[in-house]
Short mmCIF file of N, CA, C and O in Angstrom, two decimals:
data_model
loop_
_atom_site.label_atom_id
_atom_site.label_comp_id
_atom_site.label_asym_id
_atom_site.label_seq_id
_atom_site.Cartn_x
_atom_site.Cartn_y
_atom_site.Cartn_z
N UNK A 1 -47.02 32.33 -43.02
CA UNK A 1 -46.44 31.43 -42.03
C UNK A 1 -44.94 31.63 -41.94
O UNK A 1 -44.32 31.81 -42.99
N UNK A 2 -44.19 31.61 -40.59
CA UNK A 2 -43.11 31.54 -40.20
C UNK A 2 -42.57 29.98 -39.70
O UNK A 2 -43.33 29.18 -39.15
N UNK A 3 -41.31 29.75 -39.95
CA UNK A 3 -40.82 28.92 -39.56
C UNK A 3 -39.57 29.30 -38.85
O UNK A 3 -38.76 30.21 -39.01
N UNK A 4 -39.64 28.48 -38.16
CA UNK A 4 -37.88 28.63 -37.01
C UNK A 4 -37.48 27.82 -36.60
O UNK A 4 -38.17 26.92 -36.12
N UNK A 5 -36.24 27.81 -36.61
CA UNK A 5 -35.42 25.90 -36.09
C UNK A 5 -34.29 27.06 -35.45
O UNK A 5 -33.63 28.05 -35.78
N UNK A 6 -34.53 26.33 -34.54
CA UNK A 6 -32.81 27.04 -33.10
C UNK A 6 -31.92 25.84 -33.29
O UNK A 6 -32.37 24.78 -33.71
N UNK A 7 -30.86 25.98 -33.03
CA UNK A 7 -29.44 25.26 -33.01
C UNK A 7 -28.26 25.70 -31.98
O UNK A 7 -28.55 26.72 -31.35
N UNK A 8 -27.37 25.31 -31.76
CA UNK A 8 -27.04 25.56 -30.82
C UNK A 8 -26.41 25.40 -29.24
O UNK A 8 -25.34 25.79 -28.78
N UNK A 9 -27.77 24.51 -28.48
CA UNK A 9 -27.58 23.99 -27.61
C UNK A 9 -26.31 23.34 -27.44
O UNK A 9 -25.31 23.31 -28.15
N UNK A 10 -26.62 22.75 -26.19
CA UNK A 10 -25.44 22.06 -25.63
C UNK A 10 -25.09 22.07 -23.78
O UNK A 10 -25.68 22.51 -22.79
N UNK A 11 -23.95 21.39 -23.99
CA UNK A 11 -23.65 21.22 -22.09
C UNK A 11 -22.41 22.08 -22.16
O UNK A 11 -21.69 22.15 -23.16
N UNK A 12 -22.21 22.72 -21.00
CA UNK A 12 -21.01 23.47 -20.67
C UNK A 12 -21.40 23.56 -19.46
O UNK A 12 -22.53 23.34 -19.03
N UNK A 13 -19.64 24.20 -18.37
CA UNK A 13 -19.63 24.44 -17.42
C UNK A 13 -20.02 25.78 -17.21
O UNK A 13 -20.04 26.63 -18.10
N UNK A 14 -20.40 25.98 -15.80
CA UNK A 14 -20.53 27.24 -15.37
C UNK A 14 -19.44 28.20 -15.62
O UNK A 14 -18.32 27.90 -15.20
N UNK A 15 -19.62 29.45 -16.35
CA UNK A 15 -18.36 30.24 -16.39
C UNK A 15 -18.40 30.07 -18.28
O UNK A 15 -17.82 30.90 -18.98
N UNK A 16 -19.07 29.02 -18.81
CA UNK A 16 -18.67 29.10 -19.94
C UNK A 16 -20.04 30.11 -20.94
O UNK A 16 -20.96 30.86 -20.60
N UNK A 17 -19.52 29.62 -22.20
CA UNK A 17 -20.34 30.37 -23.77
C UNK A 17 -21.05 29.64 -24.67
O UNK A 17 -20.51 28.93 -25.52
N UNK A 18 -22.20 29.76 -24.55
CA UNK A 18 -22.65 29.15 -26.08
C UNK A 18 -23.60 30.24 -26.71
O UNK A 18 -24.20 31.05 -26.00
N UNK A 19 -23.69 30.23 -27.92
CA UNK A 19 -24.42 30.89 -28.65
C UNK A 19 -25.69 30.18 -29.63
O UNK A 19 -25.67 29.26 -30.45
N UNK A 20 -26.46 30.84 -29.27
CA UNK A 20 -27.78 29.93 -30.09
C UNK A 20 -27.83 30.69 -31.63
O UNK A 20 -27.20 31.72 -31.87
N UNK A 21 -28.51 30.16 -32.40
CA UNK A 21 -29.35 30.29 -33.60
C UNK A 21 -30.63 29.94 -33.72
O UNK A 21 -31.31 29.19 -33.01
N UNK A 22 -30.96 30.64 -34.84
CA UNK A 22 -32.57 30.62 -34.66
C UNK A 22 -32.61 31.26 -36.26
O UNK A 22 -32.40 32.46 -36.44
N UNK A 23 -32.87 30.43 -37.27
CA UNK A 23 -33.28 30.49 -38.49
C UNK A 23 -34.06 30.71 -39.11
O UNK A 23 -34.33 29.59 -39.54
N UNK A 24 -34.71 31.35 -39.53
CA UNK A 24 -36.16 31.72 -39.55
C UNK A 24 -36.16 31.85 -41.71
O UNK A 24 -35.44 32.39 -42.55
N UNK A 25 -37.55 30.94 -41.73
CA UNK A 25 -38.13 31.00 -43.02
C UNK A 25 -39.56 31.46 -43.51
O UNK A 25 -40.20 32.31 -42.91
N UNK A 26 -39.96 30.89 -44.54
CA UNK A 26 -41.45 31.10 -45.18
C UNK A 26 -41.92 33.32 -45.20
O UNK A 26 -41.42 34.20 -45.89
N UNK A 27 -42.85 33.39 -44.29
CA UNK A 27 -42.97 34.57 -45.41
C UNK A 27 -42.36 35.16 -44.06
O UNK A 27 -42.79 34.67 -43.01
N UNK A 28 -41.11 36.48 -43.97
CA UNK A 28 -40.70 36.66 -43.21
C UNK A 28 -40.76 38.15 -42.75
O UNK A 28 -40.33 38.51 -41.65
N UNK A 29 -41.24 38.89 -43.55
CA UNK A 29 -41.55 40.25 -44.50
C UNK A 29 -41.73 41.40 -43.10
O UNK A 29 -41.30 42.45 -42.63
N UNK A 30 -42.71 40.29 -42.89
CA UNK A 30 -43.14 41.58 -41.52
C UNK A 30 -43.74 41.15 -40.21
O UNK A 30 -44.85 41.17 -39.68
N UNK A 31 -42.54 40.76 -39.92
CA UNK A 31 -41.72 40.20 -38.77
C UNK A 31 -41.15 41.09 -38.12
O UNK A 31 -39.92 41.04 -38.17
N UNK A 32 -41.68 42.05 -37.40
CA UNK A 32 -41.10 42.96 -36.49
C UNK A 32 -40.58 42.74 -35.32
O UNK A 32 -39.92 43.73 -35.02
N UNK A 33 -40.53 41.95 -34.52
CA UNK A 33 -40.27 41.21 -33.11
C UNK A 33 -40.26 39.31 -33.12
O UNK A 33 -41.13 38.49 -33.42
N UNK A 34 -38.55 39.16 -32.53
CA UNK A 34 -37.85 37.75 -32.67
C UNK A 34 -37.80 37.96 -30.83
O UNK A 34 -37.97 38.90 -30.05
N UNK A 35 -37.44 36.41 -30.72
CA UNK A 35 -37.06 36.43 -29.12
C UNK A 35 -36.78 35.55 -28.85
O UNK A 35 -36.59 34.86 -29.86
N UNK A 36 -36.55 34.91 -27.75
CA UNK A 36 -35.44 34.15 -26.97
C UNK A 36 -36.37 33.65 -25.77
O UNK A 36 -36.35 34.60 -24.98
N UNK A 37 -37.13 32.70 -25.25
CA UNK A 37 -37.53 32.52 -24.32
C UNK A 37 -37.30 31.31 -24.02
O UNK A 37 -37.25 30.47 -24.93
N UNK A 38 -37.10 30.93 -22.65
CA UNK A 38 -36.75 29.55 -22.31
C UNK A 38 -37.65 28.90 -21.18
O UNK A 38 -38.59 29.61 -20.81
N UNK A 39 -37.50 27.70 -20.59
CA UNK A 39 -38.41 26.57 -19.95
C UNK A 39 -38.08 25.78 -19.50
O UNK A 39 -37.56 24.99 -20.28
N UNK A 40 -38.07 25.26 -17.73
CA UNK A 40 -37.69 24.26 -17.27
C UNK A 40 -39.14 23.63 -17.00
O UNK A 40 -40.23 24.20 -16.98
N UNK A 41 -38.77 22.01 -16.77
CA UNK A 41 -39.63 21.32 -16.47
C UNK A 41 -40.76 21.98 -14.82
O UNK A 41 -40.20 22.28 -13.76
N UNK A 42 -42.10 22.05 -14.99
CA UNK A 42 -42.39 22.62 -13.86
C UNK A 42 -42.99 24.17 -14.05
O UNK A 42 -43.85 24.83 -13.48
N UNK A 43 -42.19 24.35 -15.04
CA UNK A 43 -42.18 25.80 -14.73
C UNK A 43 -42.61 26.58 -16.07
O UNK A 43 -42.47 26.08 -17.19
N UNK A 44 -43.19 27.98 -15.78
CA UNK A 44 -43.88 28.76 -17.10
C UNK A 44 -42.72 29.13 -18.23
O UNK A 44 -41.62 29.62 -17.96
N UNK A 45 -42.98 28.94 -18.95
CA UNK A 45 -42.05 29.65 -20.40
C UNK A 45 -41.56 31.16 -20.14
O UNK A 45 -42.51 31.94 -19.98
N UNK A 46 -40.41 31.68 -20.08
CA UNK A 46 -39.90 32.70 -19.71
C UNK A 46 -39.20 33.56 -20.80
O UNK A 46 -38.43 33.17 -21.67
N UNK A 47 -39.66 34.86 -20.55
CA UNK A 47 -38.96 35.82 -21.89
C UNK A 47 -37.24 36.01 -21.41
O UNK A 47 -36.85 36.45 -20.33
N UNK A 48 -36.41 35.55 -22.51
CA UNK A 48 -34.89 36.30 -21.77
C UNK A 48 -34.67 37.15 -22.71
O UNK A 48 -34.09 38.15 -22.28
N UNK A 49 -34.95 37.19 -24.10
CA UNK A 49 -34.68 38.61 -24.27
C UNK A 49 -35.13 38.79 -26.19
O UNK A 49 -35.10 38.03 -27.15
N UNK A 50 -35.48 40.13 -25.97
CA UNK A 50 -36.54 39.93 -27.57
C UNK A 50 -35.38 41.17 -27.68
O UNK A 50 -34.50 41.57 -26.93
N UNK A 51 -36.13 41.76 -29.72
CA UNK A 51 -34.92 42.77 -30.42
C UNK A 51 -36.43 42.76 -31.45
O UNK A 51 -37.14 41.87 -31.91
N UNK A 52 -36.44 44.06 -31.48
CA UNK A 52 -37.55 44.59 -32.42
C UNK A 52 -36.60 45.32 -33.14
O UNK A 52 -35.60 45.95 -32.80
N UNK A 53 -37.49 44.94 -34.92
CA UNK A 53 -37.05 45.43 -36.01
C UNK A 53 -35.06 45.44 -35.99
O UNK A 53 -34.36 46.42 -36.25
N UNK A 54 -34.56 43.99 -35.59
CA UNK A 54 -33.30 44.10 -35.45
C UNK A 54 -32.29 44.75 -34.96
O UNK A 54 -31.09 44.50 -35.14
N UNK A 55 -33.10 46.17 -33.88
CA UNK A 55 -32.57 47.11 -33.37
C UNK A 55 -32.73 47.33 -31.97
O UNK A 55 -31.76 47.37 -31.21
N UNK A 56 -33.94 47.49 -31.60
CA UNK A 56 -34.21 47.47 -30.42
C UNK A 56 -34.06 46.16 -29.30
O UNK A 56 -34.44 45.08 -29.76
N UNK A 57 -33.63 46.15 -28.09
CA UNK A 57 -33.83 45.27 -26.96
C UNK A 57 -34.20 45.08 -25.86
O UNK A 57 -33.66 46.02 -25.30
N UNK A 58 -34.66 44.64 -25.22
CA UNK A 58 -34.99 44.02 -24.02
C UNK A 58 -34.55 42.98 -23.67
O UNK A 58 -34.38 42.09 -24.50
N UNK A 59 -34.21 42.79 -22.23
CA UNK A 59 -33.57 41.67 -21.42
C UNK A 59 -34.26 41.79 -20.48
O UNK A 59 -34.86 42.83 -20.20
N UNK A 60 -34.34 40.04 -19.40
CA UNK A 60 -34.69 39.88 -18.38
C UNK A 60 -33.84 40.57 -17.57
O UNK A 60 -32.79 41.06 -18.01
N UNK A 61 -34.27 40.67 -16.21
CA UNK A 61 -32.77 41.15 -15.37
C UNK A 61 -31.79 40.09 -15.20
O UNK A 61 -30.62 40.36 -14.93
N UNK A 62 -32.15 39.07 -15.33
CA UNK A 62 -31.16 37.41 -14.53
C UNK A 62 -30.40 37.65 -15.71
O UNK A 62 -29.41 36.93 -15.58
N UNK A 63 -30.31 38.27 -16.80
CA UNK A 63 -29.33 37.57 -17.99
C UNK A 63 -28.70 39.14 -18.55
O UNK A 63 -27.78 39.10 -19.37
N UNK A 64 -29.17 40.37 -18.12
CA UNK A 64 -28.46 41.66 -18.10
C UNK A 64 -27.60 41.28 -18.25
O UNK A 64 -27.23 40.42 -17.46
N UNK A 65 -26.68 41.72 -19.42
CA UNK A 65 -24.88 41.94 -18.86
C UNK A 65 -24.60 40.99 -19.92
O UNK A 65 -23.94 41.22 -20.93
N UNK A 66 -25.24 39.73 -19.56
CA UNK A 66 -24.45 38.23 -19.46
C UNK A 66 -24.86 37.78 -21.30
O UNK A 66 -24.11 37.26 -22.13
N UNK A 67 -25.83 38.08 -21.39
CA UNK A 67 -26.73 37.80 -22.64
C UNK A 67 -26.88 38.80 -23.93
O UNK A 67 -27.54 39.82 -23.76
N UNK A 68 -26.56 38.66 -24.63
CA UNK A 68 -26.65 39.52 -25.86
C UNK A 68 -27.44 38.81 -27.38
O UNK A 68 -27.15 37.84 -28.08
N UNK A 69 -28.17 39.50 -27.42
CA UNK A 69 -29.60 39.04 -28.74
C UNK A 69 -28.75 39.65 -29.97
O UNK A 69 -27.81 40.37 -29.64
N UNK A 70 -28.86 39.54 -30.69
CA UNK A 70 -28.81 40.24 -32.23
C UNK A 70 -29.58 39.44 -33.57
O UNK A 70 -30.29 38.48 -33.26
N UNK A 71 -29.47 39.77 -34.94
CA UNK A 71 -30.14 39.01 -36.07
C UNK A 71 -29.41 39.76 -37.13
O UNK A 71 -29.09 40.94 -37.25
N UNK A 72 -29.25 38.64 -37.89
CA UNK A 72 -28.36 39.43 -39.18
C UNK A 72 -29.34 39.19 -40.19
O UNK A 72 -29.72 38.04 -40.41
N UNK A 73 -29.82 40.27 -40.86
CA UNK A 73 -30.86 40.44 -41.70
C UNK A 73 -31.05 39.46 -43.14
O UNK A 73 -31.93 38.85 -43.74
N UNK A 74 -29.65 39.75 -43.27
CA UNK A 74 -28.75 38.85 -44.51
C UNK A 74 -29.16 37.22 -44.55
O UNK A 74 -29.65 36.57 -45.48
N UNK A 75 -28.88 36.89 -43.52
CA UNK A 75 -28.97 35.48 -43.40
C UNK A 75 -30.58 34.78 -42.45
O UNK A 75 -30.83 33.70 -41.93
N UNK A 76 -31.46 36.21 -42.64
CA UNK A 76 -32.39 36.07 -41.25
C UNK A 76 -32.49 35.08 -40.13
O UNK A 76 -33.56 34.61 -39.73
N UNK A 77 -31.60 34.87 -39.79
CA UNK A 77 -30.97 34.64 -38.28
C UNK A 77 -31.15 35.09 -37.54
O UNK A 77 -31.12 36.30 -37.80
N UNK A 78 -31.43 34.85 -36.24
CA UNK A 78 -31.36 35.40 -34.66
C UNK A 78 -30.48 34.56 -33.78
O UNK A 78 -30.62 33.34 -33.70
N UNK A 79 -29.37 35.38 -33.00
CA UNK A 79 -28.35 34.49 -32.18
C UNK A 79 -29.07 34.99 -31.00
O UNK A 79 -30.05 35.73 -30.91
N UNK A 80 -28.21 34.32 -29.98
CA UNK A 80 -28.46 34.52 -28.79
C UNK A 80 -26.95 34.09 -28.28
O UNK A 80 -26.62 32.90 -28.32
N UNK A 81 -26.00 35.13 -27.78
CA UNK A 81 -24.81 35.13 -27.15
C UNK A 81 -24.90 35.37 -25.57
O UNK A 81 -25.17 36.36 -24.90
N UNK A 82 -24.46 33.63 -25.13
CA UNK A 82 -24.76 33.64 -23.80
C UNK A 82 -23.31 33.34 -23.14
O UNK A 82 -22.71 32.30 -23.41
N UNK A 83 -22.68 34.43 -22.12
CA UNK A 83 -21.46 34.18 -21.85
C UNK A 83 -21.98 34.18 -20.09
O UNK A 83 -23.04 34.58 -19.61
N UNK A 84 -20.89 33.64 -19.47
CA UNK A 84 -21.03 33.68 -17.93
C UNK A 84 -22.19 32.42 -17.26
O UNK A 84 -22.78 32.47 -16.19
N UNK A 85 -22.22 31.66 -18.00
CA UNK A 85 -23.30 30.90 -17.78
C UNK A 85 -23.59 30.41 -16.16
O UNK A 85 -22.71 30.25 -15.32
N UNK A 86 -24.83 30.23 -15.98
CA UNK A 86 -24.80 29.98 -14.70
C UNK A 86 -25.82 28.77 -14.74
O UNK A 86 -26.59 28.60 -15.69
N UNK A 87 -25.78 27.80 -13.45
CA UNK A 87 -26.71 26.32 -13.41
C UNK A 87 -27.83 26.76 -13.87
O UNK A 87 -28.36 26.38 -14.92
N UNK A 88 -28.31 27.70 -13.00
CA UNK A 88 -29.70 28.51 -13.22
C UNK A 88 -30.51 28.91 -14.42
O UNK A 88 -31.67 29.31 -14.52
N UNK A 89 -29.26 28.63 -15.60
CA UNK A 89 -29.76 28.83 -17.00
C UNK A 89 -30.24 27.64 -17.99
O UNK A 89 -30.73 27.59 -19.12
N UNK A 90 -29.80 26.51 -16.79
CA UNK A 90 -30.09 25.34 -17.23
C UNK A 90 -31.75 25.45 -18.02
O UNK A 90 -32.65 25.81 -17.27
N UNK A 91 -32.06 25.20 -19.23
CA UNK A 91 -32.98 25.29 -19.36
C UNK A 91 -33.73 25.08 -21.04
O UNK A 91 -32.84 25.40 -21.82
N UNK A 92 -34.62 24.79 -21.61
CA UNK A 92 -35.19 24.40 -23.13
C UNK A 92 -35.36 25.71 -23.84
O UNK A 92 -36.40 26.35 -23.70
N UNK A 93 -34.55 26.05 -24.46
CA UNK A 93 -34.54 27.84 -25.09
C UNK A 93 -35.08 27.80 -26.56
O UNK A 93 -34.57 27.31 -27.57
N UNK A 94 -36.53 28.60 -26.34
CA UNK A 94 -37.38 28.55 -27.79
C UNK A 94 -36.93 30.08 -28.17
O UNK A 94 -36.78 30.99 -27.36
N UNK A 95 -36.73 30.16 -29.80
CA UNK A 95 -37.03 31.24 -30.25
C UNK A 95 -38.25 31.85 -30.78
O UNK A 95 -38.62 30.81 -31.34
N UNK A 96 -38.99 32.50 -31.00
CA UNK A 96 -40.12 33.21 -31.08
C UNK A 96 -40.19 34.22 -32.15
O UNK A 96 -39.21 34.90 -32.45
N UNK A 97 -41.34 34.33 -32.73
CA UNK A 97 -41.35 35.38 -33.79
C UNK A 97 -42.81 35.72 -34.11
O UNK A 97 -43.60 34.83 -34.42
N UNK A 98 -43.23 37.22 -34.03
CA UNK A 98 -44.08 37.81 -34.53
C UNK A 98 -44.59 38.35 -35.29
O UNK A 98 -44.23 39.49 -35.02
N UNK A 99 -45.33 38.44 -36.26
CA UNK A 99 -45.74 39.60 -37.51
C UNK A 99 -47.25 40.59 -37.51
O UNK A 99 -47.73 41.31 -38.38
N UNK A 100 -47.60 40.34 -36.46
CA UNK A 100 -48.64 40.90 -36.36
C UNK A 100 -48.67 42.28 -35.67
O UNK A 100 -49.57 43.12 -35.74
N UNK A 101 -47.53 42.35 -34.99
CA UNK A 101 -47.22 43.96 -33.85
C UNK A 101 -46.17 44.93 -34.56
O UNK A 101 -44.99 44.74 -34.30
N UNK A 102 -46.49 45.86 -35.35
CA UNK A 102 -45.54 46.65 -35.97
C UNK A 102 -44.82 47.54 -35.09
O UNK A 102 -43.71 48.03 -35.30
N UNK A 103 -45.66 47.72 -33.95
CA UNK A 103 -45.56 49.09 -33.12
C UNK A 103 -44.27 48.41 -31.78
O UNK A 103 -44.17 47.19 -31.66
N UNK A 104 -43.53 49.21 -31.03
CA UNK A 104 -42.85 48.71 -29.83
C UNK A 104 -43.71 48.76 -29.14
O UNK A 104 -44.72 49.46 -29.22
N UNK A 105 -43.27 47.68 -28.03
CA UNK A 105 -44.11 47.25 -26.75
C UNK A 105 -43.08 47.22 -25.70
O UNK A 105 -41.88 46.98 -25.79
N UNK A 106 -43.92 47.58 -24.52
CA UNK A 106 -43.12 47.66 -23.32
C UNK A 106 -42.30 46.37 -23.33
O UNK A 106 -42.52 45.49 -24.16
N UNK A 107 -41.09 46.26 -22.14
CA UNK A 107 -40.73 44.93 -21.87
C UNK A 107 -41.50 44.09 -21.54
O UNK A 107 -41.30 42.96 -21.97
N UNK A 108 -42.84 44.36 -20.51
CA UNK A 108 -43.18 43.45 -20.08
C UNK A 108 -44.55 43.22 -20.74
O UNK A 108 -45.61 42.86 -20.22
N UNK A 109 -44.23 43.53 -22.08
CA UNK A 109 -45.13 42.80 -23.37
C UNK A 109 -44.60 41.85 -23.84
O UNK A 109 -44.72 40.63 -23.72
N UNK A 110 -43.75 42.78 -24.61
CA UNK A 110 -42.34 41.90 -25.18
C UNK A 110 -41.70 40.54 -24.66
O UNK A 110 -41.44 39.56 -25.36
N UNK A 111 -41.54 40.65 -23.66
CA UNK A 111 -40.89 39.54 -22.60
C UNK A 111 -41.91 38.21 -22.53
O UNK A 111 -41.67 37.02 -22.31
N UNK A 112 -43.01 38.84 -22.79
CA UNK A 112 -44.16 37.55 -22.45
C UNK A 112 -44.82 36.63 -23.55
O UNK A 112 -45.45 37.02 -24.53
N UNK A 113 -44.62 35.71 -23.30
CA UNK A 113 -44.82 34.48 -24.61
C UNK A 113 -46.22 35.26 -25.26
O UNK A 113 -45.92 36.06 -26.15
N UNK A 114 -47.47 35.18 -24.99
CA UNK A 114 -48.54 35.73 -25.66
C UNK A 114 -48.39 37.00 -26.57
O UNK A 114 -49.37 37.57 -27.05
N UNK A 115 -46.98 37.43 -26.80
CA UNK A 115 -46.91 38.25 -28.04
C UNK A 115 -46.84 37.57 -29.02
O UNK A 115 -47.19 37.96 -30.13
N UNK A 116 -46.33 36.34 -28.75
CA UNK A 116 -45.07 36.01 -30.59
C UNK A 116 -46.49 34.63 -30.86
O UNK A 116 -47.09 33.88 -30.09
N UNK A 117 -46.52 34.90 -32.45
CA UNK A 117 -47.28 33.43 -32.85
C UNK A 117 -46.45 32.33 -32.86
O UNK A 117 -46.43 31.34 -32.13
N UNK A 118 -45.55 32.73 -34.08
CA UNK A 118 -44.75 31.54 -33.99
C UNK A 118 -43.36 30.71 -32.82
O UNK A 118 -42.73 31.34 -31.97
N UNK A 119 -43.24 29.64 -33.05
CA UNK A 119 -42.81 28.89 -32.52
C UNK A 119 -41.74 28.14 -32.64
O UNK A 119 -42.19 27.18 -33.26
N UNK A 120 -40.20 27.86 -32.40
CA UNK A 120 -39.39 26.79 -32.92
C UNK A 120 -39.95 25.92 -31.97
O UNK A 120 -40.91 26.07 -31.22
N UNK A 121 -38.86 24.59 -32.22
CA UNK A 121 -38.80 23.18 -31.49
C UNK A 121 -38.51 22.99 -29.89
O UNK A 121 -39.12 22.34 -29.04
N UNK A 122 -37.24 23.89 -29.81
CA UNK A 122 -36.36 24.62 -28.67
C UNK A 122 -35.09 23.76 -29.06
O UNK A 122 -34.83 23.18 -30.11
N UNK A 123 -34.23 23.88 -27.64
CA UNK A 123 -32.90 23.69 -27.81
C UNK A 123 -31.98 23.58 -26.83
O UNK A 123 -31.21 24.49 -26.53
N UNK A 124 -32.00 22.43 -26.28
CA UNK A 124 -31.74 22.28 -24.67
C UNK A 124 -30.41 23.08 -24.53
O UNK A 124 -29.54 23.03 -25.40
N UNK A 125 -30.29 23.89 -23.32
CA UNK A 125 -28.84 23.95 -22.72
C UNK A 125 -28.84 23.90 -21.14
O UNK A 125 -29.46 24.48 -20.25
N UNK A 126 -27.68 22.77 -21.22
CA UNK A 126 -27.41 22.62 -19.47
C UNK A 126 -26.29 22.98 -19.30
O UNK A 126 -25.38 22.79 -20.10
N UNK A 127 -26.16 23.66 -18.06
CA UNK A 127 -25.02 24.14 -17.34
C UNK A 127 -24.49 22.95 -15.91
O UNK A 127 -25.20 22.35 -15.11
N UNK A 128 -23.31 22.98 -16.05
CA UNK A 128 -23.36 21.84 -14.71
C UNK A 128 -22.25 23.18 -14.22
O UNK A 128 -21.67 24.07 -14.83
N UNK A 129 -22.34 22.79 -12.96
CA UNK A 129 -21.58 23.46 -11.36
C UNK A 129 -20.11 22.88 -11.47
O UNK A 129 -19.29 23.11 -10.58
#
């Protein structure tokens, strides 16, 4: 079993930065693929951006550029560095984690909730205009 608690959230203006966390415990070993997906009311759970084996990435296109994933092994952590924010990002941002897929997967594996078992809480962030 994996555990994950994100931190983080918050309100900022458009134009601004926040950076998430995503903590991850219990057996963590082989955990090849972390991620970043978020959720507005209404609407399906969305991949913004996964990092296999702490190296590899994928991004949505809406957050290209703007969004940067990483995990420091040390502290098994996963951030999520979100600069340029836009209203549109307004949204409940879960982190995600897998141990069952050793192998890389396309993005549009990767990107899609039905890879990862586990689950955090999420972690609201709103953007106002």
């Amino acid at each position: 079993q994996v555990q994950l608690v994100e931190s983080g959230g918050g309100s900022v203006q458009a134009g601004g930065s926040l950076r998430l966390s995503c903590a991850a415990s219990g057996y963590t070993y082989n955990v090849y693929w972390m991620g970043w997906f978020r959720q507005v009311p209404g609407k399906e759970r969305e991949g913004v951006a996964v990092i296999y084996t702490g190296r590899f990435t994928y991004y949505a296109d809406s957050v290209k550029g703007r969004f940067t994933i990483s995990h420091d092994n040390a502290k098994n952590t996963l951030y999520l560095q979100m600069n340029s924010l836009k209203p549109e990002d307004t949204a409940m941002y879960y982190c995600a984690a897998d141990d069952s897929r050793p192998s890389l997967m396309t993005a549009s594996q990767a990107l899609g909730i039905r890879a990862y078992k586990y689950w955090g809480q999420g972690t609201q962030v709103t953007v106002s205009s």
